[in-house]
Amino acid sequence: MIAKTETGRLYERVARDLSRQIAEGEYAVGRRLPSERDLAQAYAVSRPTIREAIIALELDGLVEVRLGSGVYVTARLPRGGQAGEMDVGPFELLEARRAIEGEACAIAALLITDEQLDELQGLVDEMQAENNRDILMSEDADRRFHMLIATATRNSAMINAVETLWDARARSPQTQLLSAKAHAAGVIPRIDEHAVVLEALRRRSPEAARRAMRDHLTRVLDSLLAATEVQELEQARARIAAERKRYGASG
């Protein structure tokens, strides 16, 4: 368990402790790490926190995630001899966005102009078109969609807060690796969810707008969790298949 007196990002502390154990040989090269569930229990943290820590270890070249098998140690020491810089974790970032952008959307619902609503519709259309062509361009339209809503609050502190979160998303190596995994799993900006946000803004309903934005970002978080949980799903399918075979043979 991580000591409560320690400071810093929670996933970073977990990653550093696992890195220490790998360097000291507690987890030898070639060995599989304990399951995500077991690590979460051992450190008394959430499974998303463990997933953020594993992503940090991947970036340092210490572990490899093998689909259908688990997380394996590939080196005792990080590339270059020292751990890379750890930025804001992708899941904690989404939690912050859900809280802040939900309120921004509620404020914007009372202040947004018809011209801004039309511009938001154009960005939804752009996302839909780019989803079939260039995912990076679609994600750029996604950012502009969220920033336009923040701009509609006419609150410079709110605008800066939302922009800071999106800048952290673009800067964080951990988030960049998670995004690459998400792209490989087929995760793209959801047009229907953005349309629900836009409709709530058209209705000028703060409650509906807040709920729509929070629901949207909750689903984004869920989709990223699913995109990085493939190995556990594969293991579950293998166990089910083995059970079916065993009981089928005994019958």
CSV table of N, CA and C in Angstrom, one decimal, residues 30 53 57 65 71 77 86 129 148-149 187-188 204 237 251:
chain,number,residue,atom,x,y,z
A,30,GLY,N,10.9,-10.9,-17.9
A,30,GLY,CA,10.2,-12.1,-18.4
A,30,GLY,C,9.0,-12.5,-17.5
A,53,ALA,N,-0.5,3.8,-14.1
A,53,ALA,CA,0.9,3.4,-13.7
A,53,ALA,C,1.5,2.5,-14.7
A,57,LEU,N,5.0,2.8,-17.0
A,57,LEU,CA,6.1,1.8,-17.1
A,57,LEU,C,6.3,1.4,-18.6
A,65,VAL,N,2.6,-4.9,-22.6
A,65,VAL,CA,1.3,-5.4,-22.4
A,65,VAL,C,1.0,-6.4,-23.6
A,71,VAL,N,0.7,-8.3,-18.4
A,71,VAL,CA,1.8,-7.3,-18.4
A,71,VAL,C,3.1,-8.0,-18.0
A,77,LEU,N,15.8,-1.6,-15.9
A,77,LEU,CA,16.0,-0.2,-15.8
A,77,LEU,C,15.3,0.5,-17.0
A,86,MET,N,6.7,12.2,-15.8
A,86,MET,CA,5.3,11.8,-15.7
A,86,MET,C,4.4,13.0,-15.6
A,129,ALA,N,-17.5,13.8,-40.6
A,129,ALA,CA,-16.8,13.6,-41.9
A,129,ALA,C,-15.4,13.1,-41.7
A,148,LEU,N,-15.2,26.0,-27.9
A,148,LEU,CA,-16.2,27.0,-28.2
A,148,LEU,C,-17.3,27.1,-27.1
A,149,ILE,N,-17.6,26.0,-26.5
A,149,ILE,CA,-18.6,26.0,-25.4
A,149,ILE,C,-18.0,26.8,-24.3
A,187,VAL,N,-11.6,3.6,-31.1
A,187,VAL,CA,-12.3,4.6,-30.4
A,187,VAL,C,-12.2,6.0,-31.1
A,188,ILE,N,-13.3,6.6,-31.4
A,188,ILE,CA,-13.3,7.8,-32.2
A,188,ILE,C,-14.3,8.8,-31.5
A,204,ARG,N,-31.3,25.9,-24.4
A,204,ARG,CA,-31.0,26.9,-23.3
A,204,ARG,C,-31.3,26.4,-21.9
A,237,ARG,N,-12.6,-14.7,-21.7
A,237,ARG,CA,-13.2,-15.6,-22.7
A,237,ARG,C,-12.5,-16.9,-22.7
A,251,GLY,N,-20.2,-34.3,-19.9
A,251,GLY,CA,-21.6,-34.7,-20.1
A,251,GLY,C,-21.7,-35.8,-21.1
